[in-house]
Amino acid sequence: MITPVDATTTEAWADLKVLKDALVPDLRGWFEADPHRAEELTFDLADLRVDLSKNLINEDIVAALVRLAEQVDVAGRRDAMFAGERINVTENRSVLHTALRLPRDAELTVDGQDVVADVHEVLDRMYAFADQVRSGEWTGVTGKRIETVVNIGIGGSDLGPVMVYEALLPYKQDGLECRFISNIDPADCAEKVADLDPETTLFIVASKTFTTLETLTNARMARDWFLTRLAEAGVVDDTDESRRAAIAKHFVAVSTALDKVADFGIDPANAFGFWDWVGGRYSVDSAVGLPVAIAIGPDGFRDFLAGFHAVDTHFRTETPERNVPLLMGLINVWYVNFYGAHSHAVLPYAQYLHRFAAYLQQLTMESNGKSVRWDGTPVTSDTGEIFWGEPGTNGQHAFYQLIHQGTRLIPADFIAVANPAHPTLDGDTDVHGLFLANFFAQTAALAFGKTADEVRAEGTPEEIVPARVFAGNKPTTSIMAPALTPSVVGQLIALYEHITFVQGIVWGIDSFDQWGVELGKKLALDIAPAVFGDAAALSRQDPSTQALVRWYRDNRV
Ligand SMILES: O=P(O)(O)OC[C@H]1O[C@H](O)[C@H](O)[C@@H](O)[C@@H]1O
């Protein structure tokens, strides 16, 4: 095993400390002093235009950050990842989500296995199935075409598909709808199936491990609902054969554990596999994306994958000084470790990206929320960031106050597209233009603030001048794209995957395991007997938990 370099002992880290101590943030002054600042810090990455110039950085800081990347060998680890080396040390696995988007003619053999051939074999099956559902060739047990696809999954088997489905709604085929059941709260399943016709509904049970309590419980509830409704309609009788025939037309699975899929009663012919080298939170571009492939069609899904691949190629080949995921990851390190930033806002000015922050929470926080390094030694600096956000302009009317005038530094990524799916006029006003005016205005206000003199010049009474001053120097990155196409959504995801990777390498952590979540799964199973009345199991719990369980049992009607 390669020992992680302790970033805090590098020369670059020491240089960054000196630079931080000497830096007086002054975005107004920096832009005035250097008319080329915006140009010099704006980069094109596939279809994305990324402006880093409103960050608290200068040439020396960027150079030191790039040296830091060299001194912790980000490039070496990146190449190891792309080559399929087992960089997920604690699980002894390769990390090859980048292989999921390799073109058919690419070559990658890992442990003697032609990974590209495997990936495309599954993609071809997904595309054929998606075409069948979209054309109506695939019918339910009573011969009706599928109108609703219900994905049952959680974590990486839910957040990616739902985010991308929502992002690409304008590309969805008319007459087809997707829904997503994830929470084990029975309300989720009940609400999502309430108005559905089982004869036109297709369930996709998505679980990498096919052992996740929430997903298997929801899948069983959905199966019961489905069979009960069909029995009431006289479509199935109570023979196994009749039930199996109905399930075969209405339940498919996505998993790495195809044996467990068969145990659940889903025909293995209707299962789409992936591999243990795809982390759950990195899996939307695998068969986990099946609902998206059905909704937007194989051509759209191919574009989606091509978007990821374009960013992969950039990350793998671009020089450090122009490598956008590398720079963004390093700038995040700058804020976390040198400014003590705890959180990071993601603010899409695109309603269709309304689940993007939720998606990024799993990607970034499950990846980098760690306190030991990949060799088991404690981390030597803060790690991780709390990712959060809501679409603009809604966020402006809720939490932007704290970003503008609070005491905490919250770096924020603003995302917008030039061409909306719904160009709409309000009288003579282009509403999307008005929307984007907010995007531009907010990043400028955050960067440049408003001085007391400017506030006074507006005629503000002296006693409330301080309350109306904006300090400015609140860092933002602006990301723009021509339109929210499948490719652009793929590009955005890959960008954040690689940003997360870069941060993980600087911190020396394994960004691809999630032992903290595994514990939660086990604890819930341990306590379940107590909830159901097992006195001995209850007595093993701590006093607070015992009292809470008792209260629950006393109050449960
Ligand atoms: O896809 P599954 O095996 O059902 O796992 C679903 C989720 O389970 C856990 O929460 C893991 O931490 C996630 O990374 C994973 O995405």
Coordinates of C-alpha atoms and ligand atoms in Angstrom, one line a residue:
M1 CA 0.0 0.0 0.0
I2 CA 1.2 3.5 -0.8
T3 CA 1.3 5.6 2.3
P4 CA -0.6 8.8 2.0
V5 CA 1.6 11.9 2.0
D6 CA 0.8 14.1 5.0
A7 CA -0.2 17.3 3.1
T8 CA 0.3 19.4 6.3
T9 CA 4.1 18.6 6.2
T10 CA 4.6 19.6 2.6
E11 CA 6.5 22.8 1.6
A12 CA 3.4 23.9 -0.3
W13 CA 1.2 23.7 2.8
A14 CA 3.7 25.9 4.7
D15 CA 3.7 28.4 1.8
L16 CA -0.1 28.4 1.8
K17 CA -0.1 29.3 5.5
V18 CA 2.2 32.2 4.9
L19 CA 0.1 33.4 1.9
K20 CA -3.1 33.1 4.0
D21 CA -1.6 35.1 6.9
A22 CA -0.5 37.9 4.5
L23 CA -3.7 38.0 2.4
V24 CA -6.1 40.8 2.9
P25 CA -9.1 39.8 0.8
D26 CA -10.0 42.6 -1.5
L27 CA -11.9 41.4 -4.6
R28 CA -12.8 45.0 -5.5
G29 CA -9.2 46.0 -5.4
W30 CA -7.9 42.9 -7.2
F31 CA -10.3 43.4 -10.1
E32 CA -9.4 47.0 -10.3
A33 CA -5.7 46.3 -10.2
D34 CA -5.8 43.5 -12.8
P35 CA -8.2 44.1 -15.7
H36 CA -7.5 40.6 -17.0
R37 CA -8.4 38.8 -13.7
A38 CA -11.7 37.5 -14.9
E39 CA -10.2 36.2 -18.2
E40 CA -7.2 34.6 -16.5
L41 CA -9.3 32.7 -14.0
T42 CA -12.1 31.6 -16.4
F43 CA -11.9 28.2 -18.0
D44 CA -13.8 26.2 -20.6
L45 CA -14.4 22.5 -19.8
A46 CA -16.4 20.7 -22.4
D47 CA -19.6 22.8 -22.5
L48 CA -19.0 24.3 -19.2
R49 CA -17.7 27.8 -18.6
V50 CA -16.2 28.1 -15.1
D51 CA -15.3 31.4 -13.7
L52 CA -13.1 31.1 -10.6
S53 CA -12.2 34.8 -10.5
K54 CA -14.5 35.7 -7.6
N55 CA -12.6 33.4 -5.2
L56 CA -10.2 34.6 -2.6
I57 CA -7.2 33.5 -4.6
N58 CA -4.3 35.1 -6.6
E59 CA -1.6 33.9 -8.8
D60 CA 0.7 32.9 -5.9
I61 CA -2.1 31.0 -4.1
V62 CA -3.0 29.1 -7.2
A63 CA 0.7 28.3 -7.8
A64 CA 1.0 27.0 -4.2
L65 CA -2.1 25.0 -4.5
V66 CA -0.8 23.4 -7.7
R67 CA 2.4 22.6 -5.9
L68 CA 0.4 21.0 -3.1
A69 CA -1.3 18.8 -5.6
E70 CA 2.2 17.8 -6.9
Q71 CA 3.6 17.1 -3.5
V72 CA 0.7 14.8 -2.5
D73 CA 0.8 13.2 -5.9
V74 CA -2.8 13.9 -7.0
A75 CA -1.8 13.0 -10.6
G76 CA -0.3 9.7 -9.6
R77 CA -3.4 8.7 -7.6
R78 CA -5.6 9.9 -10.4
D79 CA -3.8 7.8 -13.0
A80 CA -4.0 4.8 -10.6
M81 CA -7.8 5.3 -10.4
F82 CA -8.2 5.4 -14.1
A83 CA -6.0 2.4 -14.6
G84 CA -8.1 0.3 -12.1
E85 CA -5.6 0.0 -9.3
R86 CA -7.2 -0.8 -6.0
I87 CA -7.2 2.6 -4.6
N88 CA -10.3 1.9 -2.4
V89 CA -7.9 0.4 0.1
T90 CA -10.3 -0.4 3.0
E91 CA -12.5 -2.5 0.7
N92 CA -9.6 -3.6 -1.5
R93 CA -11.4 -2.6 -4.7
S94 CA -10.7 -0.7 -7.9
V95 CA -12.5 2.6 -8.4
L96 CA -13.6 2.6 -12.0
H97 CA -16.7 4.7 -12.4
T98 CA -14.8 6.4 -15.2
A99 CA -14.9 3.1 -17.1
L100 CA -18.7 3.3 -17.2
R101 CA -18.4 6.1 -19.7
L102 CA -15.6 4.9 -21.9
P103 CA -16.5 4.7 -25.5
R104 CA -17.0 1.3 -27.1
D105 CA -13.6 1.4 -28.8
A106 CA -11.6 2.3 -25.7
E107 CA -9.4 -0.3 -24.1
L108 CA -9.2 -1.1 -20.4
T109 CA -8.3 -4.5 -19.0
V110 CA -8.2 -4.9 -15.2
D111 CA -7.2 -8.2 -13.6
G112 CA -7.5 -9.9 -17.1
Q113 CA -11.0 -8.7 -17.6
D114 CA -12.0 -6.5 -20.5
V115 CA -13.9 -3.9 -18.6
V116 CA -15.1 -1.9 -21.6
A117 CA -16.7 -5.0 -23.2
D118 CA -18.5 -5.7 -19.9
V119 CA -19.8 -2.2 -19.6
H120 CA -21.1 -2.0 -23.1
E121 CA -22.7 -5.5 -22.9
V122 CA -24.9 -4.1 -20.0
L123 CA -25.5 -0.8 -21.8
D124 CA -26.7 -2.6 -24.9
R125 CA -29.1 -4.6 -22.8
M126 CA -30.3 -1.5 -21.0
Y127 CA -30.8 0.3 -24.3
A128 CA -32.7 -2.6 -25.8
F129 CA -35.0 -2.8 -22.8
A130 CA -35.5 1.0 -22.7
D131 CA -36.5 0.9 -26.4
Q132 CA -38.9 -1.9 -25.7
V133 CA -40.6 0.0 -22.9
R134 CA -40.6 3.3 -24.8
S135 CA -42.1 1.8 -28.0
G136 CA -44.7 -0.2 -26.1
E137 CA -43.3 -3.5 -27.3
W138 CA -42.7 -4.4 -23.7
T139 CA -46.2 -4.8 -22.2
G140 CA -47.5 -5.6 -18.7
V141 CA -49.2 -8.9 -17.9
T142 CA -52.5 -7.7 -19.4
G143 CA -50.9 -6.5 -22.6
K144 CA -51.0 -2.8 -21.7
R145 CA -48.0 -0.5 -22.3
I146 CA -45.9 0.8 -19.4
E147 CA -46.8 4.3 -18.4
T148 CA -45.1 4.7 -15.0
V149 CA -41.7 3.4 -14.0
V150 CA -41.2 3.3 -10.2
N151 CA -37.6 3.1 -9.0
I152 CA -37.1 1.5 -5.6
G153 CA -33.7 2.3 -4.1
I154 CA -31.9 4.4 -1.6
G155 CA -28.7 6.4 -1.4
G156 CA -26.7 6.0 -4.6
S157 CA -29.5 3.8 -6.0
D158 CA -31.9 6.7 -5.7
L159 CA -30.3 10.1 -5.5
G160 CA -28.5 9.9 -8.9
P161 CA -31.5 8.6 -10.9
V162 CA -34.0 11.0 -9.3
M163 CA -31.7 14.0 -9.7
V164 CA -30.9 13.3 -13.3
Y165 CA -34.5 12.4 -14.2
E166 CA -35.7 15.7 -12.7
A167 CA -32.8 17.6 -14.4
L168 CA -33.8 16.2 -17.8
L169 CA -37.6 16.3 -17.6
P170 CA -37.8 18.2 -20.9
Y171 CA -36.1 15.2 -22.6
K172 CA -38.6 12.7 -21.2
Q173 CA -40.9 10.8 -23.5
D174 CA -44.5 11.9 -23.3
G175 CA -46.8 9.4 -21.7
L176 CA -44.0 8.0 -19.5
E177 CA -43.4 9.0 -16.0
C178 CA -40.9 8.0 -13.3
R179 CA -41.3 7.9 -9.6
F180 CA -38.9 7.1 -6.9
I181 CA -39.5 5.3 -3.6
S182 CA -36.6 5.4 -1.2
N183 CA -37.6 6.0 2.4
I184 CA -38.6 3.0 4.6
D185 CA -41.2 5.3 6.1
P186 CA -44.2 3.4 4.7
A187 CA -45.7 6.8 3.7
D188 CA -43.3 7.0 0.8
C189 CA -44.4 3.8 -0.9
A190 CA -48.0 4.3 0.0
E191 CA -48.1 7.8 -1.6
K192 CA -46.1 6.9 -4.7
V193 CA -48.3 3.9 -5.6
A194 CA -51.7 5.3 -4.5
D195 CA -52.9 6.5 -7.8
L196 CA -51.1 4.0 -10.0
D197 CA -52.5 1.3 -12.2
P198 CA -50.5 -1.9 -11.6
E199 CA -51.2 -3.0 -15.1
T200 CA -49.2 -0.1 -16.5
T201 CA -46.5 0.2 -13.8
L202 CA -43.0 -1.2 -14.0
F203 CA -40.9 -1.4 -10.8
I204 CA -37.1 -1.2 -10.9
V205 CA -35.6 -2.6 -7.7
A206 CA -32.1 -0.9 -7.6
S207 CA -29.6 -2.0 -5.0
K208 CA -25.9 -2.5 -5.4
T209 CA -25.8 -5.1 -2.6
F210 CA -29.4 -6.2 -2.8
T211 CA -29.3 -6.4 1.0
T212 CA -30.4 -2.9 2.0
L213 CA -33.2 -3.0 4.5
E214 CA -35.1 0.0 3.1
T215 CA -35.0 -1.1 -0.5
L216 CA -35.9 -4.7 0.1
T217 CA -38.7 -3.7 2.5
N218 CA -40.1 -1.2 0.0
A219 CA -39.8 -3.8 -2.8
R220 CA -41.7 -6.3 -0.8
M221 CA -44.4 -3.7 0.0
A222 CA -44.6 -2.7 -3.7
R223 CA -44.8 -6.4 -4.7
D224 CA -47.7 -7.0 -2.2
W225 CA -49.5 -3.9 -3.4
F226 CA -49.1 -5.1 -7.0
L227 CA -50.2 -8.7 -6.5
T228 CA -53.1 -7.7 -4.3
R229 CA -54.4 -5.2 -6.8
L230 CA -54.0 -7.6 -9.7
A231 CA -55.7 -10.4 -7.6
E232 CA -58.6 -8.0 -6.9
A233 CA -58.9 -7.3 -10.7
G234 CA -58.9 -11.1 -11.3
V235 CA -55.6 -10.8 -13.3
V236 CA -53.6 -13.1 -11.1
D237 CA -54.7 -16.1 -9.0
D238 CA -52.9 -17.4 -6.0
T239 CA -50.7 -19.9 -7.8
D240 CA -47.0 -19.2 -7.8
E241 CA -47.0 -19.6 -11.6
S242 CA -49.5 -16.8 -12.1
R243 CA -47.8 -14.5 -9.7
R244 CA -44.4 -15.2 -11.2
A245 CA -45.6 -14.5 -14.6
A246 CA -47.0 -11.1 -13.5
I247 CA -43.9 -10.2 -11.6
A248 CA -41.7 -11.0 -14.6
K249 CA -43.5 -8.4 -16.6
H250 CA -43.5 -5.7 -13.9
F251 CA -40.4 -6.1 -11.8
V252 CA -36.8 -5.7 -13.0
A253 CA -33.7 -5.3 -10.9
V254 CA -30.4 -3.5 -11.0
S255 CA -27.6 -4.9 -8.8
T256 CA -24.2 -6.3 -8.5
A257 CA -25.7 -9.3 -6.6
L258 CA -27.6 -11.1 -9.3
D259 CA -28.0 -14.3 -7.2
K260 CA -30.0 -12.3 -4.6
V261 CA -32.2 -10.8 -7.3
A262 CA -33.3 -14.3 -8.2
D263 CA -34.1 -15.1 -4.6
F264 CA -36.4 -12.1 -4.5
G265 CA -38.4 -13.6 -7.3
I266 CA -37.2 -11.4 -10.2
D267 CA -36.3 -13.2 -13.4
P268 CA -32.5 -12.9 -13.8
A269 CA -33.2 -12.3 -17.5
N270 CA -34.7 -9.0 -16.3
A271 CA -31.7 -8.0 -14.1
F272 CA -29.1 -5.5 -15.1
G273 CA -25.7 -5.9 -13.5
F274 CA -22.8 -3.7 -12.5
W275 CA -19.6 -4.2 -10.6
D276 CA -18.1 -3.8 -7.1
W277 CA -15.7 -1.3 -8.6
V278 CA -18.6 1.2 -8.9
G279 CA -19.4 2.9 -5.7
G280 CA -23.1 3.5 -5.0
R281 CA -22.7 7.3 -5.1
Y282 CA -20.8 7.0 -8.4
S283 CA -23.3 4.7 -10.0
V284 CA -25.9 6.8 -11.9
D285 CA -24.0 6.2 -15.1
S286 CA -24.2 2.4 -14.6
A287 CA -27.4 0.3 -14.9
V288 CA -28.6 2.3 -11.9
G289 CA -29.4 5.0 -14.5
L290 CA -32.0 2.7 -16.1
P291 CA -35.0 4.9 -15.2
V292 CA -33.2 7.8 -16.9
A293 CA -32.4 5.6 -20.0
I294 CA -36.1 4.7 -20.2
A295 CA -37.3 8.3 -19.7
I296 CA -34.9 10.0 -22.1
G297 CA -34.0 7.1 -24.4
P298 CA -30.8 5.5 -25.4
D299 CA -29.6 8.4 -27.5
G300 CA -30.0 10.8 -24.6
F301 CA -28.3 8.4 -22.2
R302 CA -25.4 8.1 -24.7
D303 CA -25.0 11.9 -24.6
F304 CA -25.2 11.8 -20.9
L305 CA -22.3 9.4 -20.7
A306 CA -20.3 11.3 -23.3
G307 CA -20.6 14.4 -21.1
F308 CA -19.0 12.5 -18.2
H309 CA -16.3 11.2 -20.5
A310 CA -15.4 14.7 -21.8
V311 CA -14.8 15.8 -18.3
D312 CA -12.8 12.6 -17.4
T313 CA -10.5 13.3 -20.4
H314 CA -10.0 16.9 -19.3
F315 CA -9.2 15.8 -15.7
R316 CA -6.8 13.1 -16.9
T317 CA -5.0 15.1 -19.5
E318 CA -5.2 18.9 -18.9
T319 CA -2.3 20.7 -17.3
P320 CA -2.7 21.4 -13.6
E321 CA -2.9 25.2 -14.2
R322 CA -5.9 24.7 -16.5
N323 CA -7.4 21.6 -14.9
V324 CA -10.8 22.7 -13.7
P325 CA -11.7 19.8 -11.3
L326 CA -8.2 20.0 -9.9
L327 CA -8.3 23.7 -9.3
M328 CA -11.8 23.6 -7.8
G329 CA -10.9 20.8 -5.5
L330 CA -7.7 22.6 -4.4
I331 CA -9.7 25.9 -3.9
N332 CA -12.1 23.9 -1.6
V333 CA -9.1 22.7 0.4
W334 CA -7.9 26.3 0.6
Y335 CA -11.2 27.4 2.2
V336 CA -11.6 24.3 4.5
N337 CA -8.0 24.1 5.8
F338 CA -6.8 27.7 5.6
Y339 CA -10.1 29.7 6.2
G340 CA -11.8 27.1 8.5
A341 CA -14.9 27.0 6.2
H342 CA -17.3 24.3 7.3
S343 CA -19.8 24.3 4.6
H344 CA -20.2 24.8 0.9
A345 CA -23.3 26.0 -0.9
V346 CA -24.4 24.8 -4.3
L347 CA -26.9 27.2 -5.8
P348 CA -28.3 26.2 -9.2
Y349 CA -30.2 28.9 -11.1
A350 CA -32.0 26.2 -13.0
Q351 CA -35.1 24.8 -11.4
Y352 CA -34.6 21.4 -13.1
L353 CA -31.4 21.0 -10.9
H354 CA -33.5 21.2 -7.7
R355 CA -32.1 17.9 -6.5
F356 CA -28.5 18.6 -7.3
A357 CA -27.5 19.7 -3.9
A358 CA -29.1 16.6 -2.3
Y359 CA -27.2 14.5 -4.8
L360 CA -23.9 16.2 -4.0
Q361 CA -24.5 15.7 -0.3
Q362 CA -24.0 12.0 -0.7
L363 CA -21.3 12.3 -3.3
T364 CA -19.1 14.6 -1.3
M365 CA -20.0 13.9 2.3
E366 CA -20.1 10.1 2.1
S367 CA -16.8 10.3 0.2
N368 CA -14.9 12.8 2.3
G369 CA -16.5 12.7 5.7
K370 CA -13.6 10.7 7.3
S371 CA -11.2 11.1 10.2
V372 CA -8.7 8.4 9.3
R373 CA -6.5 8.2 6.3
W374 CA -6.4 5.3 3.9
D375 CA -3.6 3.7 5.9
G376 CA -5.6 3.8 9.1
T377 CA -3.7 6.7 10.7
P378 CA -5.6 9.8 11.9
V379 CA -6.1 12.6 9.5
T380 CA -3.9 15.6 10.0
S381 CA -6.3 18.3 9.1
D382 CA -10.0 19.0 8.8
T383 CA -11.7 17.0 6.0
G384 CA -15.0 17.2 4.3
E385 CA -17.4 20.0 3.8
I386 CA -21.1 20.2 4.5
F387 CA -22.7 20.5 1.1
W388 CA -26.1 22.1 0.9
G389 CA -28.2 24.4 -1.3
E390 CA -31.4 25.1 -3.0
P391 CA -32.2 26.6 -6.4
G392 CA -32.0 30.3 -6.8
T393 CA -33.9 32.5 -6.5
N394 CA -35.8 30.6 -3.8
G395 CA -32.6 30.5 -1.6
Q396 CA -32.3 34.3 -1.9
H397 CA -35.5 34.6 0.0
A398 CA -34.5 32.2 2.6
F399 CA -30.8 31.8 3.6
Y400 CA -28.7 34.1 1.5
Q401 CA -28.9 36.7 4.3
L402 CA -26.4 34.6 6.3
I403 CA -24.1 34.2 3.3
H404 CA -24.1 38.0 2.7
Q405 CA -23.9 39.4 6.2
G406 CA -23.3 36.5 8.6
T407 CA -20.0 35.8 10.3
R408 CA -19.2 32.5 8.5
L409 CA -17.4 32.1 5.3
I410 CA -19.5 30.0 2.9
P411 CA -17.9 29.4 -0.5
A412 CA -20.7 29.0 -3.0
D413 CA -21.0 27.5 -6.5
F414 CA -23.5 29.3 -8.7
I415 CA -24.8 27.2 -11.7
A416 CA -26.8 28.5 -14.6
V417 CA -27.6 27.8 -18.2
A418 CA -28.0 30.3 -21.1
N419 CA -31.0 28.7 -22.8
P420 CA -34.0 27.6 -20.8
A421 CA -36.3 24.8 -21.7
H422 CA -39.2 27.2 -21.5
P423 CA -38.4 30.6 -23.0
T424 CA -41.2 32.7 -21.6
L425 CA -42.1 36.3 -21.9
D426 CA -43.9 38.3 -19.2
G427 CA -45.2 41.1 -21.4
D428 CA -42.0 42.2 -23.1
T429 CA -39.7 40.8 -20.4
D430 CA -37.8 37.6 -21.0
V431 CA -38.4 35.9 -17.7
H432 CA -35.3 33.7 -17.9
G433 CA -33.2 36.8 -18.5
L434 CA -34.7 38.3 -15.4
F435 CA -33.9 35.1 -13.5
L436 CA -30.3 35.2 -14.6
A437 CA -30.0 38.8 -13.7
N438 CA -30.4 37.5 -10.1
F439 CA -27.6 35.0 -10.7
F440 CA -25.2 37.7 -11.9
A441 CA -26.3 40.2 -9.3
Q442 CA -25.8 37.8 -6.4
T443 CA -22.2 36.8 -7.3
A444 CA -21.3 40.4 -7.8
A445 CA -22.9 41.5 -4.5
L446 CA -21.2 38.7 -2.6
A447 CA -17.8 39.5 -4.1
F448 CA -17.9 43.3 -4.0
G449 CA -20.3 44.1 -1.2
K450 CA -21.5 47.6 -0.5
T451 CA -19.5 50.1 1.5
A452 CA -20.8 52.4 4.2
D453 CA -20.3 55.4 1.8
E454 CA -22.3 53.7 -0.9
V455 CA -25.1 53.0 1.6
R456 CA -25.0 56.7 2.9
A457 CA -25.1 57.9 -0.7
E458 CA -28.5 56.2 -1.0
G459 CA -29.8 58.5 1.7
T460 CA -29.8 55.9 4.4
P461 CA -30.1 57.3 8.0
E462 CA -26.8 57.1 9.7
E463 CA -28.0 54.8 12.6
I464 CA -28.9 52.0 10.1
V465 CA -25.9 52.3 7.8
P466 CA -24.0 49.5 9.6
A467 CA -26.9 47.1 9.1
R468 CA -27.0 47.8 5.4
V469 CA -23.3 47.4 4.8
F470 CA -22.2 44.3 2.9
A471 CA -18.6 43.3 3.6
G472 CA -18.1 41.6 0.3
N473 CA -15.2 39.2 -0.4
K474 CA -17.6 36.2 -0.1
P475 CA -16.2 33.7 -2.5
T476 CA -18.2 32.2 -5.4
T477 CA -17.5 30.1 -8.5
S478 CA -19.8 30.6 -11.4
I479 CA -20.5 27.7 -13.7
M480 CA -22.5 28.3 -16.9
A481 CA -23.5 26.0 -19.8
P482 CA -25.4 26.7 -23.0
A483 CA -28.4 24.5 -21.9
L484 CA -29.2 21.7 -19.5
T485 CA -28.7 18.9 -22.0
P486 CA -28.0 15.3 -21.0
S487 CA -24.3 15.8 -21.8
V488 CA -24.2 18.9 -19.6
V489 CA -25.7 17.0 -16.7
G490 CA -23.1 14.3 -17.1
Q491 CA -20.4 17.0 -17.2
L492 CA -21.6 18.6 -14.0
I493 CA -21.6 15.2 -12.2
A494 CA -18.2 14.2 -13.4
L495 CA -16.8 17.7 -12.4
Y496 CA -18.0 17.2 -8.8
E497 CA -16.8 13.6 -8.7
H498 CA -13.3 14.7 -9.6
I499 CA -13.4 17.7 -7.3
T500 CA -14.3 15.3 -4.5
F501 CA -11.4 13.0 -5.5
V502 CA -8.8 15.8 -5.4
Q503 CA -9.9 16.8 -1.9
G504 CA -9.8 13.2 -0.8
I505 CA -6.2 12.8 -2.0
V506 CA -5.0 16.0 -0.4
W507 CA -6.5 14.7 2.9
G508 CA -5.1 11.2 2.4
I509 CA -8.4 9.6 2.8
D510 CA -10.2 6.7 1.1
S511 CA -13.1 8.6 -0.6
F512 CA -14.7 5.4 -1.7
D513 CA -15.7 3.5 1.4
Q514 CA -18.5 4.4 3.8
W515 CA -18.1 2.5 7.0
G516 CA -19.9 5.1 9.0
V517 CA -23.1 4.3 7.1
E518 CA -22.6 0.5 7.5
L519 CA -22.8 1.0 11.3
G520 CA -26.2 2.6 11.1
K521 CA -27.6 -0.3 9.1
K522 CA -26.4 -2.7 11.8
L523 CA -27.6 -0.7 14.8
A524 CA -31.2 -0.4 13.4
L525 CA -31.4 -4.2 13.0
D526 CA -30.0 -4.7 16.6
I527 CA -32.7 -2.4 18.1
A528 CA -35.6 -3.6 16.0
P529 CA -36.5 -6.5 18.4
A530 CA -36.8 -3.9 21.3
V531 CA -39.2 -1.8 19.2
F532 CA -41.3 -4.9 18.6
G533 CA -41.5 -5.7 22.4
D534 CA -38.5 -8.0 23.2
A535 CA -37.9 -7.0 26.8
A536 CA -34.4 -8.5 26.9
A537 CA -33.4 -6.6 23.7
L538 CA -34.8 -3.4 25.3
S539 CA -32.8 -3.8 28.5
R540 CA -29.6 -3.9 26.5
Q541 CA -30.2 -0.3 25.3
D542 CA -29.0 2.8 27.1
P543 CA -31.5 4.5 29.5
S544 CA -32.4 7.3 27.1
T545 CA -33.1 4.9 24.2
Q546 CA -35.1 2.6 26.5
A547 CA -37.3 5.5 27.6
L548 CA -37.8 6.7 24.0
V549 CA -38.7 3.2 22.8
R550 CA -41.1 2.8 25.8
W551 CA -42.8 6.1 25.0
Y552 CA -43.1 5.0 21.4
R553 CA -44.7 1.7 22.3
D554 CA -47.1 3.4 24.8
N555 CA -48.2 5.9 22.2
R556 CA -48.4 3.7 19.2
V557 CA -52.1 3.0 18.7
Ligands
LIG1 O1 -27.4 0.2 -3.5 P1 -27.5 -0.4 -2.2 O2 -26.5 -1.5 -2.0 O3 -28.9 -0.7 -1.8 O4 -27.0 0.8 -1.2 C1 -27.6 2.0 -1.0 C2 -26.8 2.9 -0.1 O5 -26.5 2.2 1.1 C3 -25.7 2.9 2.0 O6 -26.4 4.0 2.5 C4 -24.4 3.3 1.4 O7 -23.8 4.1 2.3 C5 -24.6 4.1 0.1 O8 -23.4 4.4 -0.4 C6 -25.5 3.3 -0.8 O9 -25.7 4.0 -2.0

